[in-house]
Amino acid sequence: MANSLKLGVAGLGTVGTGLLDLLAKHGALVARRAGRPVEITAVSARDKAKNRGHDLSKLAWFDDPVALAKSDKIDVFVELMGGDGDPAKAAVTAALQAGKPVVTANKALLAHHGAGLAKLADDKGIALNFEASVAGGIPIVKTMREALAGNQTAKVFGILNGTCNYILTKMAQEGRSFADVLKEAQELGYAEADPTFDIGGFDTAHKLAILTSLAFGTEVNVAAIDIEGIEAVTLADIRNAGEMGFKIKLLGVAVASGEGIEQRVHPTLVPKGSPVADTDGVFNAVVVHNDFAGDLMLEGRGAGAHPTASAVLGDIVDIARGNLRPAFGVPAKELRKYKAAPKRAHEGGYYVALELYDKPGAVAAIAKVLADEKISIESIVQRAPAKEGAIASFMLVTHKTLDSSMRQALSRIERDGHVASKPRTIRIERL
Amino acid sequence: MANSLKLGVAGLGTVGTGLLDLLAKHGALVARRAGRPVEITAVSARDKAKNRGHDLSKLAWFDDPVALAKSDKIDVFVELMGGDGDPAKAAVTAALQAGKPVVTANKALLAHHGAGLAKLADDKGIALNFEASVAGGIPIVKTMREALAGNQTAKVFGILNGTCNYILTKMAQEGRSFADVLKEAQELGYAEADPTFDIGGFDTAHKLAILTSLAFGTEVNVAAIDIEGIEAVTLADIRNAGEMGFKIKLLGVAVASGEGIEQRVHPTLVPKGSPVADTDGVFNAVVVHNDFAGDLMLEGRGAGAHPTASAVLGDIVDIARGNLRPAFGVPAKELRKYKAAPKRAHEGGYYVALELYDKPGAVAAIAKVLADEKISIESIVQRAPAKEGAIASFMLVTHKTLDSSMRQALSRIERDGHVASKPRTIRIERL
């Protein structure tokens, strides 16, 4: 059998430890599939003394991940530190410059510097693989980069953050508030102490930016994404949406047309029974609309030590086998400039939640404003107030409408004096 | 740019024409992704005169696919004829012997001769790619062969035949009989004039045999599969199952344990809301249970000219890029001998449908037989007969039980004189 493939791993947190677990358990199996043994020979992490459940005494230790990245002791640099800045960026750059293939799980790095790093990899004729950066154990990067090579993709969307999906699922299933479920998720380790990155939609945006480039062959552009998190979603919204036949999910959505690309992350009403509507808990799902393959959905574990390590290992075996593809499916120098599509009608319509003062003419006034703005109503749910004259809940679902018309209508409704609080909207996707 | 990759395509039916469509539309895109132009230079089919909507006059025509397979005019042989015998087998063998990589959509060929052909490809150091042979546009072969390289797989199952799924879905949604929907499917071109291969479960078995080898690293063994088709599924079964919380799907299931492998194809009750339960119409879905990646599901279009051509093209681009993997994930000479697991308890239990004479003691007698055989009942639905003394429908769902106990119990029930017709059973999978 050929010489072993020597890995240098920077970062021994959750995913790094998962990779140690995987190679400890499946070393022989991996060698058969890779055509050669695969072994970790050198590591770098912040705390050398920490017990990670594996004997690291025979591995070379580097305090500096950049030094590891350039080391002669390794064939492949595996970056599992995270973060869009240094040391991750410096180390990945150093490895590529030294002609060493890179495997990374770092979505932030790819989202901010993907095109530049891909160009560096192309110049050296080596791999920059990042399956683990999007949707954990789901092979969506390989699928889009390789399997769908014969397709033009029109749309990609998905549930890309397990923390948000866990929270929304628990709220729906157990009738609990956002704050209550978030607290539990933090106690269970599904959410960070500062959960902003997840629940604010930023993690989803990083992953979406990568999928967008793979789908449309454009430079990565995370800055172009409209981002809205799940913080404002209420239990009432989830229940009302449910009664009207929808579930609420945090989606990342990218759509391409002749006019350009639209990328957005926001809570979304999806029809029950549609793809991704039944993707619950910490599971992720990605749907790709292709002109030849048709609609394709991949669903699985989007995070966690072992699923993510599985994705990292898949990338490593590709390198062991000498299977090389451009990072984003086409050579980096051929990635097109990102062009944003002009704002248009939101195809799916809106869910609108209002709190109305229970007095004559309120509903008529609202209906008139919507009619004036040419917004067509699909369904309405109104709940009687607890007692006469109190505040009534009023929810409606619209057909396709322009963002600008909706904003105009809501602003008028707010001024008209019929609503007790600021109207809230959630977009609908008819998937 | 590098020299073009020259394809010789044998078989210009649905899939072959789909490939002509794809390269006509996406030639430039494919060239960027493949790193070189990809073109069909030679073809073979039964009828040269047939209009296929493409100008074939500039392509070399071969009456004999074996001659095409060996021709110096091609770099890659694309076999889209189908069938487990000649000319497909002879042509694929000839191409591999001549050192030409092969891309095929031929599940029957792989299911019957997969290990031998893979060994021939390995000996020559060339590709034998067959993504299109299983589940059309769904990249399940690439996923199992490459992306899941770091996993031991315990189970793979799925809906692998669009014709059967279309029929079962229509029966459920429209309350129509098997015969009625089959007739419609034939008129729409979703089912063949002789539908036995699809509805009898044989097509699913071929695909399952290939997935089994990919999952467990064993030689392909289609002969070891227990096969039961959907011919006997009644509208009443679908309705009764629905009331008890299940849908009926034709599944292919392969499970590995230390004792060996179990492969089976049969109509199955799957709990509503579970993976694959919502895979309706002509869609296919495959679920893989992995020890590191966890559960992964792929769902998409399992047949049709364009989805299947998309899969063929993905395989071709892998060859254009020089990305080579052993056909079944490990070298063919390392594929283990197939070992069948001994018959065991069916984990999921059974659905049992009985037609009872409406007389005192019938239910008690049946319950006693089941108790004697240590079969535990989970739920029962009994429908009152149209008039007193007429035949009553009696359905039950059991907990996990041995196949042998169930057969024994049914045989006793049949002899006891309480049932008006042969009892029918459908297995349940708790997914």
CSV table of N, CA, C and O in Angstrom, one decimal, chain A residues 236-248 269 272:
chain,number,residue,atom,x,y,z
A,236,ALA,N,-47.3,32.9,19.3
A,236,ALA,CA,-48.6,33.2,18.6
A,236,ALA,C,-48.4,33.1,17.1
A,236,ALA,O,-49.3,32.5,16.4
A,237,ASP,N,-47.3,33.6,16.6
A,237,ASP,CA,-47.1,33.4,15.1
A,237,ASP,C,-47.0,32.0,14.7
A,237,ASP,O,-47.6,31.6,13.7
A,238,ILE,N,-46.3,31.2,15.5
A,238,ILE,CA,-46.2,29.8,15.1
A,238,ILE,C,-47.6,29.1,15.1
A,238,ILE,O,-47.9,28.3,14.2
A,239,ARG,N,-48.4,29.4,16.2
A,239,ARG,CA,-49.7,28.8,16.2
A,239,ARG,C,-50.7,29.3,15.1
A,239,ARG,O,-51.4,28.5,14.5
A,240,ASN,N,-50.6,30.6,14.8
A,240,ASN,CA,-51.5,31.1,13.8
A,240,ASN,C,-51.1,30.6,12.4
A,240,ASN,O,-51.9,30.2,11.6
A,241,ALA,N,-49.7,30.5,12.2
A,241,ALA,CA,-49.3,30.0,10.9
A,241,ALA,C,-49.7,28.5,10.8
A,241,ALA,O,-50.1,28.1,9.7
A,242,GLY,N,-49.6,27.8,11.9
A,242,GLY,CA,-50.1,26.4,11.9
A,242,GLY,C,-51.5,26.3,11.5
A,242,GLY,O,-51.9,25.4,10.7
A,243,GLU,N,-52.4,27.2,12.0
A,243,GLU,CA,-53.8,27.1,11.7
A,243,GLU,C,-54.1,27.4,10.2
A,243,GLU,O,-55.0,26.9,9.6
A,244,MET,N,-53.2,28.2,9.6
A,244,MET,CA,-53.3,28.5,8.2
A,244,MET,C,-52.6,27.5,7.3
A,244,MET,O,-52.5,27.8,6.1
A,245,GLY,N,-52.0,26.5,7.9
A,245,GLY,CA,-51.4,25.4,7.1
A,245,GLY,C,-49.9,25.6,6.9
A,245,GLY,O,-49.3,25.0,6.0
A,246,PHE,N,-49.2,26.4,7.8
A,246,PHE,CA,-47.8,26.6,7.6
A,246,PHE,C,-47.0,26.3,8.8
A,246,PHE,O,-47.5,26.3,9.9
A,247,LYS,N,-45.7,26.0,8.6
A,247,LYS,CA,-44.7,26.0,9.7
A,247,LYS,C,-43.8,27.1,9.5
A,247,LYS,O,-43.6,27.7,8.4
A,248,ILE,N,-43.1,27.5,10.6
A,248,ILE,CA,-42.2,28.6,10.5
A,248,ILE,C,-40.7,28.1,10.7
A,248,ILE,O,-40.4,27.4,11.6
A,269,LEU,N,-42.6,31.3,6.5
A,269,LEU,CA,-43.7,30.3,6.6
A,269,LEU,C,-43.6,29.4,5.4
A,269,LEU,O,-43.6,29.9,4.2
A,272,LYS,N,-47.1,23.3,5.2
A,272,LYS,CA,-47.0,21.9,5.8
A,272,LYS,C,-46.9,20.9,4.7
A,272,LYS,O,-47.7,21.0,3.7
